[in-house]
Amino acid sequence: MSRSKTKKHARPAAQSSAQPAEPAQEAREPRPPVEAASEPDATMQWLADAPAVVAALYLIVLLYVFARRVHYPFALEWIESGLLDEVRWLAGGHNLYVRPSVDFVPFVYNPLYFWVCGAASKVLGVSFLTLRLVSALSSLGTLFLLYALVVKETGSRAAGILGAGTYAATYKQTIEFMDIARVDALFLLLGVAALWVLRTRPGAWRAKAAALLVLCFLAKQTGVIFAAPLVLFVLRDEARGAGGGLARWRGVPFALAVAVGVGASAWLLDVTSGGWYRFYAFGLTTHHPLVSSMWADFWTADVLAHLGGVALGALFVVLGPSGLPKRERELWGAALVAALLTSWSGRLHDGGWANVLMPAYAILSALFAIAVHAGTTYAWRAAPDVGRRLAVFVSVAAVGQLAMLAYDPRTVVPSDHDEAAGWRVVAALRAAPGDTFVPTDSYLSVMAGKRPHLHEMAADDILSGPPGEVRNRLVEDVGRALRERRWAMVITDNDWFADDVMAGYQRGADSVGDPTAFYPLSGVHYRPGWIYTPR
């Protein structure tokens, strides 16, 4: 009964003392609607905010870690130094993709990260600091976009913080690659930026989304996998809203822009490198063997073991119960498929470390935040007793999921002890009466004022690839240089070309000495090993 009708029928009852007052009193004080009865009290509000508070702590810790690591003068991960070599090579005016030699072997990555770092190095110089700044700023950009996307869907800043903070919490699970000199952070930023454009800037802005997806490919070849589901979404979305006739094909220009952009850029890179781009970017990568265990382990060990609650939240959103409109659910579903396929394909190939999980974890984190907000909102609208129990469950489950990702930030920050050990290695190399060779840490020779040389990992991509003239020539060049004692000092800790090393050199002391110092904090624990000098 409306308020106006209540007052209208109440007046006669008030004028007559013979009429009972109770019905009129009930009419004057109607029962509050469900929404008013289920407004969150202070306890429920605190519970709703608890996941965002924990997520914010992860963001603060991540900023602390970035600040402590970015200026470290030595490699945080052993392949970092190889990418530093690439930027130095590019800054010297060389083409990135050339015939491999003792002096330089390109990595199998696409060029965009090196171009961006090369441009930054013109201002900041060629150093780990420059390359890590590009990666760290890319990760901060991704965190902001995740925040903005979640706020767009929920209208809640707390939910946005939860989305960004959940991804920040996966820093340890992605082997601390968010801020190191690798291509992954820039690649992910471009992919999430394309999603942001498709979600928030319809119409003419789709050309910018297509450009971002092409740049995504130029950062990493798996950008093609990331782009495919989003292109299919645009084709379906345009056809659905077009009616009939030619209008249903309005998404085709977007698909063509992505396809032509990827194809044309690959063709130009190949032509300008004399075919060497194709050799590295596709010829070598397609020969990486598959890791059969990852067909299942990706889902069980990588996703469910670490982010089981997050994955359930993502399904809650894309399958519909979260309340998102159909179009938004389909876009997020396409983004989730894109991210999962990109990460899965990386894990399936030999050499795909946990850093390739970054796209999957980023999109899952955003969907998790949307799901938690939807669950909390439903709790507020339910009857008080049911709503309180549901709010407790959602908040405790979210905080519990975040707690599973906890790590000690001190374990990912290099110590003064490590840095001192690194400078001792540089001093030993500098004292050598000629050029030096440190295959796992090529940058150390440059720090010691010596000529640069190849990086072992880049060479291994060729040595483990198919036999042929390129591979045979590289084997012969490296072996001959060692046998002829080209270098006044060799420092190595493994059996890489061991026979040739022992044929021309004699082993001396350990270059580090301390058995616990100067190991990379991420990835494989390779460090400079024994000092070898010519016989």
Coordinates of C-alpha atoms in Angstrom, one line a residue:
M1 CA 0.0 0.0 0.0
S2 CA 1.5 3.4 -1.0
R3 CA 2.1 6.2 1.5
S4 CA -0.6 8.5 0.0
K5 CA -3.3 5.8 0.2
T6 CA -2.3 5.0 3.8
K7 CA -2.8 8.6 4.8
K8 CA -6.1 8.9 3.0
H9 CA -7.7 5.9 4.7
A10 CA -6.2 6.9 8.1
R11 CA -8.1 10.2 8.5
P12 CA -11.6 8.7 9.1
A13 CA -10.2 6.4 11.8
A14 CA -8.7 9.4 13.6
Q15 CA -12.0 11.3 13.6
S16 CA -14.1 8.5 15.2
S17 CA -13.4 7.2 18.6
A18 CA -15.4 4.1 17.9
Q19 CA -13.0 2.9 15.4
P20 CA -10.0 0.8 16.6
A21 CA -6.6 2.6 16.3
E22 CA -4.5 -0.5 15.5
P23 CA -5.2 -0.8 11.8
A24 CA -4.6 2.9 11.3
Q25 CA -1.3 2.7 13.2
E26 CA -0.2 -0.2 11.0
A27 CA -1.0 1.8 8.0
R28 CA 0.9 4.8 9.2
E29 CA 4.1 2.6 9.8
P30 CA 4.4 0.3 6.8
R31 CA 7.0 -2.4 6.9
P32 CA 10.3 -1.2 5.3
P33 CA 11.1 -2.5 1.8
V34 CA 13.7 -5.3 1.5
E35 CA 16.4 -3.0 0.2
A36 CA 16.2 -0.7 3.2
A37 CA 16.2 -3.7 5.6
S38 CA 19.3 -5.1 4.0
E39 CA 21.5 -2.0 3.9
P40 CA 25.0 -3.1 5.1
D41 CA 25.8 -2.3 8.7
A42 CA 29.3 -1.4 9.9
T43 CA 30.3 -5.0 10.3
M44 CA 29.2 -6.0 6.8
Q45 CA 30.9 -3.0 5.3
W46 CA 34.1 -3.9 7.1
L47 CA 33.8 -7.5 5.7
A48 CA 33.2 -6.2 2.2
D49 CA 36.3 -3.9 2.4
A50 CA 38.6 -6.5 3.9
P51 CA 39.7 -8.2 0.5
A52 CA 40.5 -4.7 -1.0
V53 CA 42.6 -3.9 2.1
V54 CA 44.6 -7.0 1.7
A55 CA 45.0 -6.4 -2.0
A56 CA 46.2 -2.9 -1.3
L57 CA 48.9 -4.3 0.9
Y58 CA 50.1 -6.5 -2.0
L59 CA 50.3 -3.4 -4.2
I60 CA 52.3 -1.5 -1.6
V61 CA 54.7 -4.5 -1.3
L62 CA 55.1 -4.7 -5.1
L63 CA 56.0 -1.0 -5.3
Y64 CA 58.6 -1.6 -2.5
V65 CA 60.1 -4.6 -4.4
F66 CA 60.2 -2.6 -7.7
A67 CA 62.0 0.3 -6.0
R68 CA 64.6 -2.1 -4.4
R69 CA 65.3 -4.1 -7.5
V70 CA 65.2 -1.6 -10.4
H71 CA 68.7 -0.1 -9.8
Y72 CA 70.6 -3.3 -9.0
P73 CA 73.6 -3.3 -11.4
F74 CA 73.7 -7.1 -12.0
A75 CA 71.3 -9.6 -13.5
L76 CA 68.2 -10.5 -11.5
E77 CA 67.6 -13.4 -13.9
W78 CA 70.2 -14.9 -16.1
I79 CA 68.6 -14.2 -19.5
E80 CA 68.2 -10.5 -18.6
S81 CA 71.8 -9.9 -19.6
G82 CA 71.1 -11.4 -23.0
L83 CA 68.4 -8.9 -23.6
L84 CA 70.7 -6.1 -22.4
D85 CA 73.1 -7.3 -25.1
E86 CA 70.3 -7.0 -27.7
V87 CA 69.6 -3.4 -26.8
R88 CA 73.3 -2.6 -26.8
W89 CA 73.6 -4.2 -30.2
L90 CA 70.6 -2.2 -31.5
A91 CA 72.0 1.0 -30.0
G92 CA 75.2 0.3 -32.0
G93 CA 73.3 0.7 -35.2
H94 CA 73.0 -3.1 -36.1
N95 CA 70.0 -5.0 -37.3
L96 CA 68.5 -7.2 -34.5
Y97 CA 68.3 -10.3 -36.7
V98 CA 71.7 -11.3 -38.2
R99 CA 73.7 -14.4 -38.8
P100 CA 74.8 -15.8 -35.4
S101 CA 78.4 -15.5 -34.4
V102 CA 80.7 -15.6 -31.4
D103 CA 80.2 -11.9 -31.0
F104 CA 76.4 -11.9 -31.1
V105 CA 73.5 -14.3 -31.3
P106 CA 69.9 -12.8 -31.4
F107 CA 67.2 -14.1 -29.2
V108 CA 64.0 -15.6 -30.6
Y109 CA 61.8 -12.6 -29.5
N110 CA 60.0 -10.1 -31.6
P111 CA 61.5 -6.6 -31.6
L112 CA 59.2 -4.2 -29.9
Y113 CA 60.6 -4.4 -26.4
F114 CA 64.1 -3.8 -27.8
W115 CA 62.9 -0.8 -29.8
V116 CA 61.2 0.8 -26.8
C117 CA 64.3 0.1 -24.6
G118 CA 66.6 1.4 -27.3
A119 CA 64.6 4.6 -27.5
A120 CA 64.7 5.0 -23.7
S121 CA 68.5 4.2 -23.6
K122 CA 69.1 7.3 -25.7
V123 CA 68.1 9.3 -22.6
L124 CA 69.0 7.0 -19.8
G125 CA 71.8 4.9 -21.3
V126 CA 72.0 1.2 -22.0
S127 CA 71.7 -0.4 -18.6
F128 CA 69.6 -2.8 -16.6
L129 CA 68.0 0.3 -15.0
T130 CA 66.6 1.4 -18.4
L131 CA 65.3 -2.0 -19.4
R132 CA 63.7 -2.6 -16.0
L133 CA 62.1 0.8 -15.9
V134 CA 60.3 -0.1 -19.2
S135 CA 59.1 -3.4 -17.7
A136 CA 58.2 -1.9 -14.3
L137 CA 56.2 1.0 -15.9
S138 CA 54.5 -1.5 -18.2
S139 CA 53.4 -3.5 -15.1
L140 CA 52.2 -0.4 -13.3
G141 CA 50.2 0.5 -16.5
T142 CA 48.7 -3.0 -16.5
L143 CA 47.7 -2.7 -12.8
F144 CA 46.0 0.6 -13.5
L145 CA 44.1 -0.8 -16.5
L146 CA 42.9 -3.7 -14.5
Y147 CA 41.7 -1.3 -11.8
A148 CA 39.9 0.8 -14.4
L149 CA 38.3 -2.2 -16.0
V150 CA 36.9 -3.5 -12.8
V151 CA 35.7 -0.1 -11.7
K152 CA 34.0 0.2 -15.1
E153 CA 32.1 -3.1 -14.5
T154 CA 31.3 -2.6 -10.8
G155 CA 31.4 1.2 -10.0
S156 CA 33.5 0.3 -7.0
R157 CA 37.0 1.6 -6.4
A158 CA 37.5 -1.1 -3.7
A159 CA 36.7 -3.8 -6.3
G160 CA 39.2 -2.1 -8.7
I161 CA 41.9 -2.2 -6.0
L162 CA 41.1 -5.9 -5.4
G163 CA 41.5 -6.7 -9.1
A164 CA 44.8 -4.9 -9.4
G165 CA 46.0 -6.2 -6.0
T166 CA 45.2 -9.8 -6.8
Y167 CA 47.4 -9.6 -9.9
A168 CA 50.1 -7.9 -7.9
A169 CA 49.9 -10.8 -5.4
T170 CA 50.9 -13.3 -8.2
Y171 CA 54.4 -11.7 -8.4
K172 CA 56.0 -14.8 -6.8
Q173 CA 54.0 -17.3 -8.8
T174 CA 55.1 -15.6 -12.1
I175 CA 58.7 -15.9 -10.9
E176 CA 59.1 -12.1 -10.4
F177 CA 59.1 -11.2 -14.1
M178 CA 56.9 -8.1 -13.7
D179 CA 59.9 -5.8 -13.3
I180 CA 62.9 -7.5 -15.0
A181 CA 64.4 -6.9 -18.4
R182 CA 62.2 -9.3 -20.3
V183 CA 59.5 -8.8 -22.9
D184 CA 56.5 -10.1 -20.8
A185 CA 55.4 -7.0 -19.0
L186 CA 55.2 -4.8 -22.1
F187 CA 53.4 -7.6 -24.0
L188 CA 50.8 -7.9 -21.3
L189 CA 50.3 -4.1 -21.1
L190 CA 49.4 -4.0 -24.8
G191 CA 47.0 -6.9 -24.5
V192 CA 45.1 -5.5 -21.6
A193 CA 45.1 -2.0 -23.2
A194 CA 43.4 -3.6 -26.3
L195 CA 40.8 -5.1 -23.9
W196 CA 40.3 -1.8 -22.2
V197 CA 39.6 0.0 -25.6
L198 CA 37.1 -2.7 -26.7
R199 CA 35.3 -2.4 -23.4
T200 CA 35.3 1.4 -22.9
R201 CA 35.8 3.0 -26.3
P202 CA 33.4 1.5 -28.9
G203 CA 33.1 2.7 -32.6
A204 CA 36.0 4.4 -34.2
W205 CA 38.3 3.5 -31.3
R206 CA 38.3 -0.1 -32.5
A207 CA 41.1 0.9 -34.9
K208 CA 43.2 1.7 -31.9
A209 CA 42.4 -1.7 -30.4
A210 CA 43.5 -3.3 -33.7
A211 CA 46.8 -1.4 -33.6
L212 CA 47.4 -2.5 -30.0
L213 CA 46.9 -6.1 -30.9
V214 CA 49.4 -5.7 -33.7
L215 CA 51.8 -4.2 -31.3
C216 CA 51.1 -7.1 -28.9
F217 CA 52.3 -9.4 -31.7
L218 CA 55.4 -7.3 -32.2
A219 CA 56.2 -7.6 -28.5
K220 CA 55.8 -11.4 -28.5
Q221 CA 54.7 -13.9 -31.2
T222 CA 52.0 -15.3 -29.0
G223 CA 50.2 -12.0 -29.5
V224 CA 48.5 -13.8 -32.4
I225 CA 46.9 -16.2 -30.0
F226 CA 45.8 -13.4 -27.7
A227 CA 44.3 -11.5 -30.5
A228 CA 42.3 -14.3 -32.1
P229 CA 39.4 -14.6 -29.5
L230 CA 39.1 -10.8 -29.3
V231 CA 38.8 -10.5 -33.1
L232 CA 36.1 -13.2 -33.1
F233 CA 34.3 -11.3 -30.4
V234 CA 34.3 -8.1 -32.5
L235 CA 33.0 -10.0 -35.6
R236 CA 30.2 -11.5 -33.6
D237 CA 29.4 -8.3 -31.8
E238 CA 29.1 -6.3 -35.0
A239 CA 27.1 -8.9 -36.8
R240 CA 24.6 -9.2 -33.9
G241 CA 23.9 -5.5 -33.7
A242 CA 23.8 -4.8 -37.4
G243 CA 20.4 -6.2 -38.5
G244 CA 21.0 -7.6 -41.9
G245 CA 22.6 -7.1 -45.3
L246 CA 26.2 -5.8 -45.6
A247 CA 25.9 -4.2 -42.1
R248 CA 26.6 -7.5 -40.5
W249 CA 30.1 -7.5 -41.9
R250 CA 31.1 -4.3 -40.1
G251 CA 33.6 -6.2 -38.0
V252 CA 35.5 -7.4 -41.0
P253 CA 37.7 -4.3 -41.3
F254 CA 38.8 -4.8 -37.7
A255 CA 39.8 -8.4 -38.4
L256 CA 41.5 -7.4 -41.6
A257 CA 43.4 -4.6 -39.8
V258 CA 44.8 -7.1 -37.3
A259 CA 45.6 -9.8 -39.8
V260 CA 47.2 -7.4 -42.3
G261 CA 49.1 -5.5 -39.6
V262 CA 50.6 -8.8 -38.2
G263 CA 51.4 -10.1 -41.6
A264 CA 52.8 -6.9 -43.0
S265 CA 55.0 -6.2 -40.0
A266 CA 56.4 -9.8 -40.1
W267 CA 57.1 -9.5 -43.8
L268 CA 58.9 -6.2 -43.4
L269 CA 61.0 -7.5 -40.5
D270 CA 61.9 -10.5 -42.6
V271 CA 62.8 -8.5 -45.7
T272 CA 64.9 -5.9 -43.9
S273 CA 66.8 -8.7 -42.1
G274 CA 67.5 -10.8 -45.2
G275 CA 65.4 -13.6 -43.9
W276 CA 67.0 -13.9 -40.4
Y277 CA 63.9 -12.6 -38.6
R278 CA 61.9 -15.6 -39.9
F279 CA 64.7 -17.9 -38.9
Y280 CA 64.7 -16.8 -35.3
A281 CA 61.1 -15.8 -34.7
F282 CA 59.5 -18.8 -36.3
G283 CA 62.1 -21.3 -37.5
L284 CA 63.7 -21.9 -34.1
T285 CA 60.5 -21.5 -32.0
T286 CA 58.6 -24.1 -33.9
H287 CA 61.2 -26.7 -33.1
H288 CA 60.9 -26.3 -29.4
P289 CA 59.5 -29.7 -28.1
L290 CA 56.2 -29.9 -26.3
V291 CA 56.0 -30.7 -22.6
S292 CA 53.3 -33.3 -22.5
S293 CA 52.7 -33.0 -18.8
M294 CA 51.5 -29.4 -19.3
W295 CA 48.4 -30.5 -21.1
A296 CA 47.0 -31.1 -17.7
D297 CA 49.4 -29.5 -15.3
F298 CA 48.7 -26.0 -16.6
W299 CA 45.1 -26.4 -15.3
T300 CA 45.8 -28.3 -12.1
A301 CA 49.2 -26.9 -11.0
D302 CA 49.3 -23.5 -12.6
V303 CA 45.7 -22.4 -12.3
L304 CA 43.8 -24.3 -9.8
A305 CA 46.5 -24.9 -7.2
H306 CA 47.4 -21.2 -6.9
L307 CA 44.2 -19.5 -8.1
G308 CA 41.4 -22.0 -7.6
G309 CA 39.1 -19.4 -5.9
V310 CA 40.0 -16.8 -8.6
A311 CA 39.1 -19.3 -11.3
L312 CA 35.8 -20.0 -9.8
G313 CA 35.1 -16.3 -9.5
A314 CA 35.9 -15.9 -13.2
L315 CA 33.5 -18.6 -14.2
F316 CA 30.8 -17.0 -12.0
V317 CA 31.2 -13.8 -14.1
V318 CA 31.5 -15.1 -17.6
L319 CA 28.7 -17.7 -17.2
G320 CA 26.2 -15.1 -16.2
P321 CA 25.2 -15.2 -12.5
S322 CA 27.2 -12.0 -11.7
G323 CA 24.6 -9.8 -13.4
L324 CA 26.9 -8.4 -16.2
P325 CA 25.1 -7.7 -19.4
K326 CA 25.4 -10.3 -22.1
R327 CA 27.8 -8.3 -24.3
E328 CA 30.2 -7.6 -21.4
R329 CA 30.1 -11.2 -20.4
E330 CA 31.0 -12.3 -23.9
L331 CA 33.9 -9.8 -24.1
W332 CA 35.3 -10.9 -20.8
G333 CA 34.8 -14.5 -21.9
A334 CA 36.8 -13.8 -25.1
A335 CA 39.5 -12.1 -23.0
L336 CA 39.7 -15.0 -20.6
V337 CA 40.0 -17.5 -23.5
A338 CA 42.7 -15.3 -25.1
A339 CA 44.7 -15.1 -21.9
L340 CA 44.4 -18.8 -21.0
L341 CA 45.3 -20.0 -24.5
T342 CA 48.3 -17.6 -24.6
S343 CA 49.6 -18.8 -21.2
W344 CA 48.8 -22.5 -21.9
S345 CA 50.6 -22.4 -25.3
G346 CA 53.7 -20.9 -23.6
R347 CA 53.7 -23.6 -20.9
L348 CA 53.3 -26.4 -23.5
H349 CA 56.6 -25.5 -25.1
D350 CA 59.9 -26.5 -23.6
G351 CA 61.4 -23.5 -22.0
G352 CA 58.1 -21.9 -21.1
W353 CA 58.6 -20.8 -17.5
A354 CA 55.9 -19.5 -15.1
N355 CA 56.4 -16.0 -16.5
V356 CA 54.1 -17.0 -19.4
L357 CA 51.3 -17.3 -16.8
M358 CA 51.1 -13.5 -16.5
P359 CA 48.3 -13.0 -19.1
A360 CA 46.1 -15.7 -17.5
Y361 CA 46.6 -14.4 -14.0
A362 CA 45.9 -10.8 -15.0
I363 CA 42.5 -11.5 -16.6
L364 CA 41.6 -14.0 -13.9
S365 CA 42.4 -11.4 -11.2
A366 CA 40.1 -8.8 -12.8
L367 CA 37.2 -11.3 -13.1
F368 CA 37.8 -12.4 -9.5
A369 CA 37.3 -8.8 -8.3
I370 CA 34.1 -8.5 -10.3
A371 CA 32.8 -11.8 -8.9
V372 CA 33.6 -10.8 -5.3
H373 CA 31.8 -7.4 -5.7
A374 CA 28.8 -9.2 -7.3
G375 CA 28.7 -11.7 -4.4
T376 CA 28.9 -8.9 -1.8
T377 CA 26.2 -6.8 -3.5
Y378 CA 23.9 -9.8 -3.5
A379 CA 24.5 -10.3 0.2
W380 CA 23.5 -6.7 0.9
R381 CA 20.2 -7.2 -1.0
A382 CA 19.3 -10.5 0.7
A383 CA 17.4 -10.9 3.9
P384 CA 19.6 -9.8 6.9
D385 CA 20.3 -13.2 8.3
V386 CA 21.1 -14.8 4.9
G387 CA 23.0 -11.7 3.7
R388 CA 25.3 -11.6 6.7
R389 CA 26.3 -15.2 6.3
L390 CA 26.9 -14.7 2.6
A391 CA 28.9 -11.6 3.1
V392 CA 31.1 -13.4 5.6
F393 CA 31.6 -16.3 3.2
V394 CA 32.5 -14.1 0.2
S395 CA 34.9 -11.9 2.2
V396 CA 36.6 -14.8 4.0
A397 CA 37.0 -16.8 0.8
A398 CA 38.5 -13.8 -1.0
V399 CA 40.9 -13.0 1.8
G400 CA 41.8 -16.7 2.1
Q401 CA 42.6 -16.8 -1.6
L402 CA 44.8 -13.7 -1.3
A403 CA 46.6 -15.2 1.7
M404 CA 47.5 -18.3 -0.3
L405 CA 49.7 -16.0 -2.5
A406 CA 51.6 -14.5 0.4
Y407 CA 55.4 -14.3 0.0
D408 CA 58.3 -12.7 1.9
P409 CA 59.5 -9.7 -0.2
R410 CA 63.0 -10.0 1.3
T411 CA 63.5 -13.2 -0.7
V412 CA 63.2 -11.3 -4.0
V413 CA 65.4 -8.3 -3.2
P414 CA 69.1 -8.6 -3.9
S415 CA 71.4 -8.1 -0.9
D416 CA 74.5 -5.9 -0.5
H417 CA 76.4 -9.2 -0.1
D418 CA 75.3 -10.2 -3.6
E419 CA 76.3 -6.9 -5.1
A420 CA 79.7 -7.0 -3.5
A421 CA 80.3 -10.5 -4.9
G422 CA 79.3 -9.2 -8.3
W423 CA 81.8 -6.4 -8.2
R424 CA 84.6 -8.8 -7.2
V425 CA 83.8 -10.8 -10.4
V426 CA 84.0 -7.7 -12.5
A427 CA 87.3 -6.8 -10.9
A428 CA 88.7 -10.3 -11.8
L429 CA 87.6 -9.9 -15.4
R430 CA 89.0 -6.4 -15.6
A431 CA 92.4 -7.7 -14.4
A432 CA 92.6 -10.1 -17.3
P433 CA 95.2 -9.1 -20.0
G434 CA 92.7 -9.2 -22.8
D435 CA 89.1 -9.9 -23.7
T436 CA 87.0 -12.3 -21.6
F437 CA 84.2 -14.8 -22.1
V438 CA 81.4 -15.4 -19.6
P439 CA 78.8 -17.3 -21.6
T440 CA 76.0 -17.2 -18.9
D441 CA 76.7 -13.6 -18.0
S442 CA 77.9 -11.8 -21.1
Y443 CA 77.3 -8.4 -19.7
L444 CA 80.0 -8.8 -17.0
S445 CA 82.6 -8.7 -19.7
V446 CA 81.2 -5.3 -20.9
M447 CA 81.2 -4.0 -17.3
A448 CA 84.8 -4.9 -17.0
G449 CA 85.6 -2.9 -20.1
K450 CA 86.0 -5.9 -22.5
R451 CA 84.4 -6.6 -25.8
P452 CA 80.8 -8.1 -25.7
H453 CA 80.1 -11.7 -26.9
L454 CA 77.2 -14.1 -27.4
H455 CA 74.9 -15.2 -24.6
E456 CA 74.7 -18.9 -23.9
M457 CA 70.9 -19.1 -23.9
A458 CA 70.5 -17.4 -27.3
A459 CA 73.1 -19.8 -28.7
D460 CA 71.4 -22.8 -27.2
D461 CA 68.2 -22.1 -29.1
I462 CA 70.3 -22.7 -32.2
L463 CA 72.4 -25.6 -30.9
S464 CA 69.2 -27.4 -29.8
G465 CA 67.4 -26.7 -33.0
P466 CA 67.5 -28.6 -36.3
P467 CA 70.9 -29.5 -37.8
G468 CA 72.1 -27.3 -40.6
E469 CA 74.7 -25.0 -41.9
V470 CA 73.9 -22.2 -39.4
R471 CA 74.1 -24.5 -36.5
N472 CA 77.3 -26.2 -37.7
R473 CA 79.0 -22.9 -38.4
L474 CA 78.2 -21.6 -34.9
V475 CA 79.5 -24.7 -33.2
E476 CA 82.7 -24.5 -35.2
D477 CA 83.2 -20.8 -34.5
V478 CA 82.8 -21.1 -30.7
G479 CA 84.9 -24.2 -30.5
R480 CA 87.7 -22.7 -32.6
A481 CA 87.7 -19.5 -30.5
L482 CA 88.2 -21.6 -27.4
R483 CA 90.8 -23.9 -28.8
E484 CA 92.8 -20.9 -30.1
R485 CA 92.6 -19.1 -26.7
R486 CA 90.9 -16.0 -28.1
W487 CA 89.9 -14.9 -24.6
A488 CA 92.4 -14.1 -21.8
M489 CA 89.9 -15.4 -19.3
V490 CA 86.9 -17.7 -19.4
I491 CA 84.4 -18.0 -16.5
T492 CA 81.9 -20.7 -16.6
D493 CA 80.0 -23.0 -14.2
N494 CA 78.7 -25.7 -16.5
D495 CA 79.7 -28.1 -19.3
W496 CA 79.0 -25.8 -22.2
F497 CA 81.7 -26.6 -24.7
A498 CA 83.6 -28.2 -21.9
D499 CA 86.0 -30.2 -24.0
D500 CA 87.1 -27.1 -25.9
V501 CA 87.4 -25.1 -22.7
M502 CA 89.6 -27.8 -21.1
A503 CA 91.7 -28.1 -24.3
G504 CA 92.8 -24.5 -24.3
Y505 CA 92.5 -23.4 -20.7
Q506 CA 93.3 -24.5 -17.1
R507 CA 91.0 -24.1 -14.2
G508 CA 91.7 -21.8 -11.3
A509 CA 89.7 -20.4 -8.4
D510 CA 85.9 -19.9 -8.2
S511 CA 85.1 -16.4 -9.4
V512 CA 82.6 -15.9 -6.6
G513 CA 84.0 -17.9 -3.7
D514 CA 81.0 -17.7 -1.5
P515 CA 78.8 -20.7 -2.3
T516 CA 75.6 -18.7 -1.4
A517 CA 76.2 -15.4 -3.1
F518 CA 75.4 -13.9 -6.5
Y519 CA 72.8 -16.3 -7.7
P520 CA 70.0 -14.8 -9.8
L521 CA 66.8 -14.3 -7.8
S522 CA 64.6 -15.5 -10.6
G523 CA 64.7 -18.3 -13.1
V524 CA 67.6 -20.7 -13.4
H525 CA 70.3 -20.4 -10.8
Y526 CA 73.3 -19.9 -13.1
R527 CA 76.1 -17.7 -11.9
P528 CA 79.7 -17.1 -12.9
G529 CA 81.7 -20.2 -12.0
W530 CA 85.3 -21.2 -12.2
I531 CA 88.0 -18.9 -13.7
Y532 CA 89.8 -20.5 -16.6
T533 CA 93.1 -19.0 -18.0
P534 CA 95.0 -20.1 -21.1
R535 CA 97.4 -23.0 -20.7

